[in-house]
PDB file of C-alpha atoms in Angstrom:
ATOM      1  CA  ALA A   1      61.511  59.927  62.979  1.00 80.00           C
ATOM      2  CA  GLN A   2      60.451  56.379  63.721  1.00 88.00           C
ATOM      3  CA  THR A   3      57.819  55.840  66.361  1.00 93.00           C
ATOM      4  CA  VAL A   4      55.976  52.926  67.905  1.00 96.00           C
ATOM      5  CA  THR A   5      52.634  53.403  69.618  1.00 96.00           C
ATOM      6  CA  GLN A   6      50.750  51.009  71.845  1.00 97.00           C
ATOM      7  CA  SER A   7      47.439  52.614  72.663  1.00 95.00           C
ATOM      8  CA  GLN A   8      46.275  50.091  75.281  1.00 95.00           C
ATOM      9  CA  PRO A   9      48.091  50.616  78.592  1.00 95.00           C
ATOM     10  CA  GLU A  10      46.256  47.723  80.262  1.00 97.00           C
ATOM     11  CA  MET A  11      44.194  44.760  79.162  1.00 97.00           C
ATOM     12  CA  SER A  12      42.730  41.690  80.777  1.00 97.00           C
ATOM     13  CA  VAL A  13      41.483  38.362  79.459  1.00 97.00           C
ATOM     14  CA  GLN A  14      40.002  35.220  80.910  1.00 98.00           C
ATOM     15  CA  GLU A  15      42.107  32.115  80.885  1.00 97.00           C
ATOM     16  CA  ALA A  16      41.646  30.091  77.646  1.00 97.00           C
ATOM     17  CA  GLU A  17      40.230  33.115  75.794  1.00 97.00           C
ATOM     18  CA  THR A  18      41.847  35.014  72.935  1.00 98.00           C
ATOM     19  CA  VAL A  19      43.209  38.540  73.223  1.00 98.00           C
ATOM     20  CA  THR A  20      44.684  40.978  70.713  1.00 98.00           C
ATOM     21  CA  LEU A  21      47.205  43.668  71.564  1.00 98.00           C
ATOM     22  CA  SER A  22      47.503  46.640  69.230  1.00 98.00           C
ATOM     23  CA  CYS A  23      50.582  48.348  67.877  1.00 98.00           C
ATOM     24  CA  THR A  24      51.058  51.003  65.229  1.00 98.00           C
ATOM     25  CA  TYR A  25      54.338  52.350  63.960  1.00 97.00           C
ATOM     26  CA  ASP A  26      55.755  54.951  61.667  1.00 95.00           C
ATOM     27  CA  THR A  27      58.852  54.653  59.537  1.00 93.00           C
ATOM     28  CA  SER A  28      60.027  55.843  56.154  1.00 91.00           C
ATOM     29  CA  GLU A  29      62.252  52.811  55.658  1.00 89.00           C
ATOM     30  CA  ASN A  30      61.413  49.901  53.398  1.00 85.00           C
ATOM     31  CA  ASN A  31      63.600  47.349  55.119  1.00 86.00           C
ATOM     32  CA  TYR A  32      62.648  46.910  58.748  1.00 92.00           C
ATOM     33  CA  TYR A  33      61.660  44.294  61.266  1.00 94.00           C
ATOM     34  CA  LEU A  34      58.988  44.201  63.927  1.00 96.00           C
ATOM     35  CA  PHE A  35      59.051  42.340  67.209  1.00 97.00           C
ATOM     36  CA  TRP A  36      56.907  41.605  70.217  1.00 98.00           C
ATOM     37  CA  TYR A  37      58.691  41.180  73.532  1.00 97.00           C
ATOM     38  CA  LYS A  38      57.180  39.919  76.766  1.00 97.00           C
ATOM     39  CA  GLN A  39      58.269  41.136  80.196  1.00 97.00           C
ATOM     40  CA  PRO A  40      56.802  39.061  83.036  1.00 95.00           C
ATOM     41  CA  PRO A  41      57.053  40.151  86.680  1.00 92.00           C
ATOM     42  CA  SER A  42      60.541  38.632  86.785  1.00 91.00           C
ATOM     43  CA  ARG A  43      61.406  41.590  84.459  1.00 92.00           C
ATOM     44  CA  GLN A  44      63.243  39.368  81.981  1.00 92.00           C
ATOM     45  CA  MET A  45      62.650  40.592  78.404  1.00 94.00           C
ATOM     46  CA  ILE A  46      61.656  37.619  76.260  1.00 95.00           C
ATOM     47  CA  LEU A  47      61.271  37.668  72.497  1.00 95.00           C
ATOM     48  CA  VAL A  48      57.829  36.393  71.546  1.00 97.00           C
ATOM     49  CA  ILE A  49      57.663  36.783  67.780  1.00 96.00           C
ATOM     50  CA  ARG A  50      59.263  38.615  64.859  1.00 95.00           C
ATOM     51  CA  GLN A  51      58.074  39.786  61.456  1.00 95.00           C
ATOM     52  CA  GLU A  52      60.147  40.839  58.471  1.00 92.00           C
ATOM     53  CA  ALA A  53      58.541  43.763  56.635  1.00 91.00           C
ATOM     54  CA  TYR A  54      59.218  42.221  53.233  1.00 90.00           C
ATOM     55  CA  LYS A  55      57.208  39.119  54.101  1.00 89.00           C
ATOM     56  CA  GLN A  56      53.483  39.255  53.482  1.00 86.00           C
ATOM     57  CA  GLN A  57      52.745  36.131  55.476  1.00 92.00           C
ATOM     58  CA  ASN A  58      51.919  36.779  59.116  1.00 94.00           C
ATOM     59  CA  ALA A  59      54.315  35.218  61.595  1.00 93.00           C
ATOM     60  CA  THR A  60      53.080  32.529  63.982  1.00 93.00           C
ATOM     61  CA  GLU A  61      54.703  30.953  67.038  1.00 93.00           C
ATOM     62  CA  ASN A  62      52.473  28.374  68.698  1.00 95.00           C
ATOM     63  CA  ARG A  63      49.669  30.317  70.446  1.00 97.00           C
ATOM     64  CA  PHE A  64      51.080  33.675  69.327  1.00 97.00           C
ATOM     65  CA  SER A  65      50.396  35.193  65.942  1.00 97.00           C
ATOM     66  CA  VAL A  66      50.538  38.634  64.402  1.00 97.00           C
ATOM     67  CA  ASN A  67      48.357  40.602  62.040  1.00 97.00           C
ATOM     68  CA  PHE A  68      50.805  42.646  59.982  1.00 96.00           C
ATOM     69  CA  GLN A  69      49.171  45.356  57.897  1.00 95.00           C
ATOM     70  CA  LYS A  70      52.053  47.085  56.152  1.00 94.00           C
ATOM     71  CA  ALA A  71      50.056  49.800  54.398  1.00 93.00           C
ATOM     72  CA  ALA A  72      48.306  50.720  57.618  1.00 95.00           C
ATOM     73  CA  LYS A  73      51.555  50.369  59.600  1.00 95.00           C
ATOM     74  CA  SER A  74      49.834  48.137  62.075  1.00 96.00           C
ATOM     75  CA  PHE A  75      51.309  45.131  63.879  1.00 97.00           C
ATOM     76  CA  SER A  76      48.954  43.493  66.380  1.00 97.00           C
ATOM     77  CA  LEU A  77      49.651  40.435  68.511  1.00 98.00           C
ATOM     78  CA  LYS A  78      47.035  37.748  69.022  1.00 98.00           C
ATOM     79  CA  ILE A  79      47.348  35.359  71.933  1.00 98.00           C
ATOM     80  CA  SER A  80      45.122  32.311  71.667  1.00 97.00           C
ATOM     81  CA  ASP A  81      44.130  30.035  74.545  1.00 97.00           C
ATOM     82  CA  SER A  82      45.520  32.518  77.072  1.00 97.00           C
ATOM     83  CA  GLN A  83      47.362  31.027  80.020  1.00 97.00           C
ATOM     84  CA  LEU A  84      48.112  32.450  83.454  1.00 97.00           C
ATOM     85  CA  GLY A  85      51.788  32.504  82.501  1.00 96.00           C
ATOM     86  CA  ASP A  86      51.005  34.985  79.742  1.00 97.00           C
ATOM     87  CA  THR A  87      50.472  37.663  82.383  1.00 97.00           C
ATOM     88  CA  ALA A  88      53.137  40.229  81.584  1.00 97.00           C
ATOM     89  CA  MET A  89      53.892  43.547  79.973  1.00 97.00           C
ATOM     90  CA  TYR A  90      54.134  43.281  76.192  1.00 98.00           C
ATOM     91  CA  PHE A  91      56.295  45.589  74.117  1.00 97.00           C
ATOM     92  CA  CYS A  92      56.067  46.154  70.414  1.00 97.00           C
ATOM     93  CA  ALA A  93      59.406  47.113  68.818  1.00 96.00           C
ATOM     94  CA  LEU A  94      60.603  48.339  65.437  1.00 96.00           C
ATOM     95  CA  TYR A  95      64.093  47.658  64.177  1.00 93.00           C
ATOM     96  CA  SER A  96      65.529  50.475  62.109  1.00 86.00           C
ATOM     97  CA  SER A  97      68.129  49.295  59.597  1.00 84.00           C
ATOM     98  CA  ASN A  98      69.271  52.903  59.172  1.00 84.00           C
ATOM     99  CA  THR A  99      70.178  53.463  62.801  1.00 85.00           C
ATOM    100  CA  GLY A 100      70.648  49.884  63.969  1.00 87.00           C
ATOM    101  CA  LYS A 101      68.341  50.600  66.888  1.00 90.00           C
ATOM    102  CA  LEU A 102      65.253  48.954  68.326  1.00 92.00           C
ATOM    103  CA  ILE A 103      62.489  51.442  69.029  1.00 93.00           C
ATOM    104  CA  PHE A 104      60.043  50.300  71.684  1.00 94.00           C
ATOM    105  CA  GLY A 105      56.430  51.183  72.326  1.00 95.00           C
ATOM    106  CA  GLN A 106      55.214  52.145  75.776  1.00 94.00           C
ATOM    107  CA  GLY A 107      54.018  48.638  76.572  1.00 96.00           C
ATOM    108  CA  THR A 108      50.679  46.982  77.326  1.00 97.00           C
ATOM    109  CA  THR A 109      50.148  45.241  80.640  1.00 97.00           C
ATOM    110  CA  LEU A 110      48.164  42.053  80.142  1.00 98.00           C
ATOM    111  CA  GLN A 111      46.456  40.292  83.037  1.00 97.00           C
ATOM    112  CA  VAL A 112      45.175  36.772  82.461  1.00 97.00           C
ATOM    113  CA  LYS A 113      42.452  35.939  84.951  1.00 97.00           C
ATOM    114  CA  PRO A 114      41.625  32.411  86.138  1.00 95.00           C
TER     115      PRO A 114
ATOM    116  CA  ASP B   1      74.541  29.012  76.116  1.00 63.00           C
ATOM    117  CA  ALA B   2      73.948  30.824  79.412  1.00 80.00           C
ATOM    118  CA  GLY B   3      72.443  33.840  77.730  1.00 94.00           C
ATOM    119  CA  VAL B   4      73.374  37.430  78.487  1.00 97.00           C
ATOM    120  CA  ILE B   5      74.781  37.721  81.996  1.00 97.00           C
ATOM    121  CA  GLN B   6      74.513  40.873  84.072  1.00 97.00           C
ATOM    122  CA  SER B   7      75.873  41.678  87.477  1.00 96.00           C
ATOM    123  CA  PRO B   8      74.936  42.671  90.036  1.00 97.00           C
ATOM    124  CA  ARG B   9      71.218  41.895  89.894  1.00 96.00           C
ATOM    125  CA  HIS B  10      70.497  44.514  92.512  1.00 97.00           C
ATOM    126  CA  GLU B  11      72.508  47.521  93.577  1.00 97.00           C
ATOM    127  CA  VAL B  12      71.694  50.003  96.306  1.00 97.00           C
ATOM    128  CA  THR B  13      74.019  52.947  96.706  1.00 97.00           C
ATOM    129  CA  GLU B  14      74.105  56.421  98.132  1.00 97.00           C
ATOM    130  CA  MET B  15      74.016  59.562  96.070  1.00 97.00           C
ATOM    131  CA  GLY B  16      77.463  60.592  94.945  1.00 97.00           C
ATOM    132  CA  GLN B  17      78.903  57.088  94.850  1.00 97.00           C
ATOM    133  CA  GLU B  18      80.311  55.447  91.749  1.00 97.00           C
ATOM    134  CA  VAL B  19      78.291  52.560  90.315  1.00 98.00           C
ATOM    135  CA  THR B  20      79.571  49.982  87.834  1.00 98.00           C
ATOM    136  CA  LEU B  21      77.232  47.605  86.045  1.00 98.00           C
ATOM    137  CA  ARG B  22      78.630  44.624  84.185  1.00 98.00           C
ATOM    138  CA  CYS B  23      77.543  42.608  81.195  1.00 98.00           C
ATOM    139  CA  LYS B  24      78.723  39.488  79.423  1.00 98.00           C
ATOM    140  CA  PRO B  25      77.063  39.087  76.007  1.00 97.00           C
ATOM    141  CA  ILE B  26      76.249  35.813  74.342  1.00 96.00           C
ATOM    142  CA  SER B  27      79.359  34.326  72.777  1.00 95.00           C
ATOM    143  CA  GLY B  28      79.614  35.153  69.094  1.00 94.00           C
ATOM    144  CA  HIS B  29      77.309  38.148  69.224  1.00 95.00           C
ATOM    145  CA  ASP B  30      78.771  41.210  67.509  1.00 94.00           C
ATOM    146  CA  TYR B  31      76.453  43.820  68.957  1.00 96.00           C
ATOM    147  CA  LEU B  32      75.927  44.894  72.545  1.00 97.00           C
ATOM    148  CA  PHE B  33      73.291  47.327  73.804  1.00 97.00           C
ATOM    149  CA  TRP B  34      72.697  49.095  77.115  1.00 98.00           C
ATOM    150  CA  TYR B  35      69.127  50.141  77.979  1.00 97.00           C
ATOM    151  CA  ARG B  36      67.507  51.886  80.909  1.00 97.00           C
ATOM    152  CA  GLN B  37      63.917  51.212  81.946  1.00 96.00           C
ATOM    153  CA  THR B  38      61.842  53.521  84.145  1.00 94.00           C
ATOM    154  CA  MET B  39      58.121  53.928  84.663  1.00 89.00           C
ATOM    155  CA  MET B  40      58.190  57.468  83.358  1.00 89.00           C
ATOM    156  CA  ARG B  41      60.343  57.018  80.251  1.00 88.00           C
ATOM    157  CA  GLY B  42      59.936  53.346  79.405  1.00 90.00           C
ATOM    158  CA  LEU B  43      62.828  51.576  77.678  1.00 93.00           C
ATOM    159  CA  GLU B  44      65.579  53.884  76.491  1.00 92.00           C
ATOM    160  CA  LEU B  45      68.642  52.888  74.512  1.00 94.00           C
ATOM    161  CA  LEU B  46      71.722  54.412  76.103  1.00 96.00           C
ATOM    162  CA  ILE B  47      74.530  53.165  73.874  1.00 97.00           C
ATOM    163  CA  TYR B  48      75.428  50.316  71.590  1.00 96.00           C
ATOM    164  CA  PHE B  49      78.637  48.681  70.405  1.00 97.00           C
ATOM    165  CA  ASN B  50      79.562  46.773  67.282  1.00 95.00           C
ATOM    166  CA  ASN B  51      82.678  44.610  67.516  1.00 95.00           C
ATOM    167  CA  ASN B  52      83.607  46.387  70.752  1.00 96.00           C
ATOM    168  CA  VAL B  53      83.428  49.849  69.172  1.00 97.00           C
ATOM    169  CA  PRO B  54      80.811  52.348  70.390  1.00 96.00           C
ATOM    170  CA  ILE B  55      78.529  53.177  67.472  1.00 95.00           C
ATOM    171  CA  ASP B  56      75.852  55.387  68.959  1.00 94.00           C
ATOM    172  CA  ASP B  57      75.965  56.937  72.422  1.00 94.00           C
ATOM    173  CA  SER B  58      73.335  59.600  71.796  1.00 93.00           C
ATOM    174  CA  GLY B  59      71.128  58.109  74.486  1.00 92.00           C
ATOM    175  CA  MET B  60      73.662  58.521  77.269  1.00 95.00           C
ATOM    176  CA  PRO B  61      71.990  61.086  79.498  1.00 87.00           C
ATOM    177  CA  GLU B  62      75.000  63.066  80.651  1.00 84.00           C
ATOM    178  CA  ASP B  63      78.716  62.979  81.245  1.00 91.00           C
ATOM    179  CA  ARG B  64      78.210  61.122  84.485  1.00 95.00           C
ATOM    180  CA  PHE B  65      77.483  58.032  82.382  1.00 97.00           C
ATOM    181  CA  SER B  66      80.207  56.143  80.547  1.00 97.00           C
ATOM    182  CA  ALA B  67      80.377  52.734  78.901  1.00 98.00           C
ATOM    183  CA  LYS B  68      83.238  50.569  77.759  1.00 97.00           C
ATOM    184  CA  MET B  69      83.693  47.298  75.960  1.00 97.00           C
ATOM    185  CA  PRO B  70      87.335  46.240  76.346  1.00 96.00           C
ATOM    186  CA  ASN B  71      86.759  42.880  74.640  1.00 95.00           C
ATOM    187  CA  ALA B  72      84.066  40.811  72.953  1.00 94.00           C
ATOM    188  CA  SER B  73      82.935  39.184  76.174  1.00 95.00           C
ATOM    189  CA  PHE B  74      82.672  42.072  78.595  1.00 96.00           C
ATOM    190  CA  SER B  75      81.144  45.517  78.903  1.00 98.00           C
ATOM    191  CA  THR B  76      80.630  47.987  81.737  1.00 98.00           C
ATOM    192  CA  LEU B  77      78.296  50.897  82.318  1.00 98.00           C
ATOM    193  CA  LYS B  78      79.563  53.331  84.898  1.00 98.00           C
ATOM    194  CA  ILE B  79      77.754  56.162  86.655  1.00 97.00           C
ATOM    195  CA  GLN B  80      79.912  58.641  88.532  1.00 96.00           C
ATOM    196  CA  PRO B  81      78.622  60.345  90.623  1.00 96.00           C
ATOM    197  CA  SER B  82      75.262  58.633  90.952  1.00 96.00           C
ATOM    198  CA  GLU B  83      72.047  60.547  91.662  1.00 96.00           C
ATOM    199  CA  PRO B  84      68.601  59.428  92.883  1.00 96.00           C
ATOM    200  CA  ARG B  85      67.135  60.038  89.410  1.00 95.00           C
ATOM    201  CA  ASP B  86      69.442  57.332  88.041  1.00 96.00           C
ATOM    202  CA  SER B  87      67.349  54.744  89.889  1.00 97.00           C
ATOM    203  CA  ALA B  88      66.077  52.348  87.226  1.00 97.00           C
ATOM    204  CA  VAL B  89      66.486  48.883  85.780  1.00 97.00           C
ATOM    205  CA  TYR B  90      69.452  48.687  83.431  1.00 98.00           C
ATOM    206  CA  PHE B  91      69.417  46.031  80.743  1.00 98.00           C
ATOM    207  CA  CYS B  92      72.181  44.729  78.585  1.00 98.00           C
ATOM    208  CA  ALA B  93      71.287  42.996  75.307  1.00 97.00           C
ATOM    209  CA  SER B  94      73.267  41.411  72.508  1.00 97.00           C
ATOM    210  CA  ARG B  95      72.675  40.110  69.009  1.00 95.00           C
ATOM    211  CA  PRO B  96      74.638  38.445  66.233  1.00 93.00           C
ATOM    212  CA  GLY B  97      75.586  40.381  63.133  1.00 88.00           C
ATOM    213  CA  HIS B  98      73.335  38.418  60.782  1.00 83.00           C
ATOM    214  CA  ASN B  99      70.172  38.648  62.843  1.00 84.00           C
ATOM    215  CA  TYR B 100      68.217  41.575  64.240  1.00 88.00           C
ATOM    216  CA  GLU B 101      66.760  39.867  67.295  1.00 90.00           C
ATOM    217  CA  GLN B 102      68.181  41.198  70.537  1.00 94.00           C
ATOM    218  CA  TYR B 103      68.609  38.916  73.525  1.00 95.00           C
ATOM    219  CA  PHE B 104      68.286  40.613  76.880  1.00 96.00           C
ATOM    220  CA  GLY B 105      69.985  39.963  80.166  1.00 96.00           C
ATOM    221  CA  PRO B 106      68.020  39.783  83.426  1.00 96.00           C
ATOM    222  CA  GLY B 107      68.688  43.434  84.222  1.00 97.00           C
ATOM    223  CA  THR B 108      70.231  45.254  87.158  1.00 97.00           C
ATOM    224  CA  ARG B 109      67.873  47.110  89.463  1.00 97.00           C
ATOM    225  CA  LEU B 110      69.717  50.204  90.661  1.00 98.00           C
ATOM    226  CA  THR B 111      68.489  52.223  93.619  1.00 98.00           C
ATOM    227  CA  VAL B 112      70.272  55.447  94.509  1.00 97.00           C
ATOM    228  CA  THR B 113      69.299  56.910  97.869  1.00 97.00           C
TER     229      THR B 113
END
């Protein structure tokens, strides 16, 4: 069975600092995709970044980057120069090509403090 | 594009009543997903469709829940009869066939009293 684990229920960071959110996963598939979604208080789910498992290069989107360690099945999200608008719950998700489903972690609530 | 559209945004109903949630996916997207989000269980996939056909409904909790997709631009999730434990935020999401990124609607917050 595929699983996604986020071991940090809550985190906080000072504005302009850097923070890293952890995610580990388990899958027996070779072809899969990983995502980070952001859910601010408005509850809208927003895609932050994606990573194809076959790509060795870590994905980057502006202030957001990932550290993808395929052998360790780890997929952490780094937010640089944190902004107040980054305050949200962050979900790590694994796409299973076998089932066509997205499997979500439990989420990490991030608070950016002024 | 307007994105995934869900209605209503909020629904308050009494136990035993029928509830219908509606979703319009992004035009051109072949896949449509219904999720439920609660504090206790997180995000759960209820059912998903490909080209209007239900592919996997293993997440539908019980027979009180049903979902339909009569055409490419419309889907409904119905709960009949509703119960207080159905209170949750229900999300609809869609994606194109060539891409695995799902785009979520704003959600419907359902409260059953």
